[in-house]
Amino acid sequence: MTIKYTPDHEWLQIEADGTAIVGITIHAQDALGDVVYVDLPAVGTSFKPQDVAGVVESVKAAADVYMPVTGEITEVNEALRDDPSLANTDPLGAGWFFKVKLSNPSELDALMDKTTYDDLVKNA
């Protein structure tokens, strides 16, 4: 299982079928505090890297969720819509945001591995 990270604190779990599961990192949910609302993209919508694909709102702030790669949304996490606190309690698991069919898998090369991401967060 390959997981990549963005400087905007999203993670992507790359699946064997050419899709990626996307969510926010532990660092992001820590910075936001208690998540109270998520706005998820519509299935079938296509995005380019850095497009705003969703919004996460907490008691402290609202933050955009950026699309890390080019692709089409194939599924959204309805459980997260019903219970936004999943982004806090299990951000790398049940708190995922959406799945995207990768249009250009080579874009993954520009994203960070865990060690590089951990260094980014530690030095922020």
Tab-separated table of C-alpha atoms in Angstrom:
chain	number	residue	atom	x	y	z
A	1	MET	CA	0.000	0.000	0.000
A	2	THR	CA	1.455	3.348	-1.062
A	3	ILE	CA	0.533	6.522	0.807
A	4	LYS	CA	1.546	9.987	-0.403
A	5	TYR	CA	1.188	13.397	1.256
A	6	THR	CA	0.736	16.979	0.074
A	7	PRO	CA	2.148	20.206	1.531
A	8	ASP	CA	-1.512	21.164	2.155
A	9	HIS	CA	-1.865	18.223	4.585
A	10	GLU	CA	-3.899	15.807	2.494
A	11	TRP	CA	-2.997	12.128	2.246
A	12	LEU	CA	-3.616	9.724	-0.631
A	13	GLN	CA	-3.718	5.969	-0.364
A	14	ILE	CA	-2.982	4.587	-3.819
A	15	GLU	CA	-5.081	1.545	-4.694
A	16	ALA	CA	-4.157	-1.190	-7.182
A	17	ASP	CA	-7.089	-0.291	-9.464
A	18	GLY	CA	-5.743	3.193	-10.265
A	19	THR	CA	-7.802	5.066	-7.698
A	20	ALA	CA	-6.700	6.953	-4.619
A	21	ILE	CA	-8.472	7.455	-1.315
A	22	VAL	CA	-7.991	11.042	-0.086
A	23	GLY	CA	-8.294	12.518	3.394
A	24	ILE	CA	-6.713	15.046	5.719
A	25	THR	CA	-3.690	14.240	7.856
A	26	ILE	CA	-3.440	13.984	11.623
A	27	HIS	CA	-1.555	17.300	11.581
A	28	ALA	CA	-4.423	18.975	9.693
A	29	GLN	CA	-7.138	17.729	12.026
A	30	ASP	CA	-5.015	18.689	15.055
A	31	ALA	CA	-4.673	22.223	13.679
A	32	LEU	CA	-8.396	22.481	12.908
A	33	GLY	CA	-9.731	21.149	16.182
A	34	ASP	CA	-13.179	19.567	16.420
A	35	VAL	CA	-14.549	19.096	12.898
A	36	VAL	CA	-18.258	19.953	12.714
A	37	TYR	CA	-18.978	19.971	8.949
A	38	VAL	CA	-17.526	18.683	5.700
A	39	ASP	CA	-18.461	19.680	2.172
A	40	LEU	CA	-17.614	16.832	-0.184
A	41	PRO	CA	-17.374	16.992	-3.980
A	42	ALA	CA	-19.996	15.482	-6.262
A	43	VAL	CA	-19.319	12.032	-7.696
A	44	GLY	CA	-18.384	12.375	-11.370
A	45	THR	CA	-16.747	15.784	-10.928
A	46	SER	CA	-13.240	16.124	-12.369
A	47	PHE	CA	-10.490	18.190	-10.789
A	48	LYS	CA	-6.947	19.306	-11.485
A	49	PRO	CA	-4.224	19.532	-8.833
A	50	GLN	CA	-4.778	22.389	-6.383
A	51	ASP	CA	-8.475	22.752	-7.266
A	52	VAL	CA	-10.648	23.084	-4.169
A	53	ALA	CA	-12.442	19.743	-3.911
A	54	GLY	CA	-14.111	20.240	-0.552
A	55	VAL	CA	-14.250	22.191	2.671
A	56	VAL	CA	-13.780	21.115	6.257
A	57	GLU	CA	-15.133	23.298	9.049
A	58	SER	CA	-14.266	23.109	12.711
A	59	VAL	CA	-15.186	25.057	15.788
A	60	LYS	CA	-12.026	27.139	15.178
A	61	ALA	CA	-11.709	27.534	11.404
A	62	ALA	CA	-12.662	26.455	7.920
A	63	ALA	CA	-10.153	25.031	5.486
A	64	ASP	CA	-10.233	24.044	1.845
A	65	VAL	CA	-9.454	20.476	0.863
A	66	TYR	CA	-7.325	20.587	-2.279
A	67	MET	CA	-7.281	17.977	-5.001
A	68	PRO	CA	-3.767	16.543	-4.993
A	69	VAL	CA	-3.911	14.993	-8.489
A	70	THR	CA	-5.867	15.172	-11.721
A	71	GLY	CA	-8.849	12.868	-11.666
A	72	GLU	CA	-12.553	12.168	-11.342
A	73	ILE	CA	-14.384	11.638	-8.058
A	74	THR	CA	-15.706	8.072	-7.958
A	75	GLU	CA	-17.023	7.960	-4.385
A	76	VAL	CA	-17.474	10.193	-1.346
A	77	ASN	CA	-17.562	9.156	2.292
A	78	GLU	CA	-21.213	9.551	3.236
A	79	ALA	CA	-20.413	8.371	6.784
A	80	LEU	CA	-18.126	11.407	7.142
A	81	ARG	CA	-20.896	13.696	5.911
A	82	ASP	CA	-23.196	12.214	8.582
A	83	ASP	CA	-20.516	12.256	11.311
A	84	PRO	CA	-17.810	14.867	10.581
A	85	SER	CA	-16.022	13.987	13.836
A	86	LEU	CA	-14.614	10.914	12.028
A	87	ALA	CA	-12.072	13.358	10.544
A	88	ASN	CA	-10.783	13.800	14.108
A	89	THR	CA	-11.175	10.325	15.555
A	90	ASP	CA	-9.847	8.353	12.551
A	91	PRO	CA	-8.409	10.772	9.948
A	92	LEU	CA	-6.314	8.078	8.232
A	93	GLY	CA	-9.090	5.482	8.213
A	94	ALA	CA	-12.856	5.905	8.563
A	95	GLY	CA	-12.466	9.695	8.205
A	96	TRP	CA	-11.436	9.583	4.531
A	97	PHE	CA	-13.078	12.215	2.288
A	98	PHE	CA	-13.323	10.864	-1.272
A	99	LYS	CA	-11.946	8.470	-3.868
A	100	VAL	CA	-10.514	9.708	-7.141
A	101	LYS	CA	-9.734	7.855	-10.366
A	102	LEU	CA	-6.212	8.957	-11.303
A	103	SER	CA	-5.981	10.545	-14.763
A	104	ASN	CA	-2.215	11.019	-14.630
A	105	PRO	CA	-0.532	8.625	-12.162
A	106	SER	CA	2.858	10.244	-12.815
A	107	GLU	CA	1.628	13.241	-10.769
A	108	LEU	CA	2.104	11.072	-7.684
A	109	ASP	CA	5.866	11.454	-8.143
A	110	ALA	CA	5.603	15.115	-7.095
A	111	LEU	CA	3.973	14.223	-3.756
A	112	MET	CA	5.783	13.404	-0.507
A	113	ASP	CA	6.420	10.115	1.222
A	114	LYS	CA	5.813	9.805	4.967
A	115	THR	CA	9.383	10.676	5.980
A	116	THR	CA	9.428	13.838	3.872
A	117	TYR	CA	5.973	14.859	5.131
A	118	ASP	CA	6.951	14.235	8.760
A	119	ASP	CA	10.013	16.471	8.248
A	120	LEU	CA	7.770	19.193	6.770
A	121	VAL	CA	5.427	19.110	9.763
A	122	LYS	CA	8.258	18.941	12.298
A	123	ASN	CA	9.963	21.985	10.767
A	124	ALA	CA	6.800	24.028	10.275
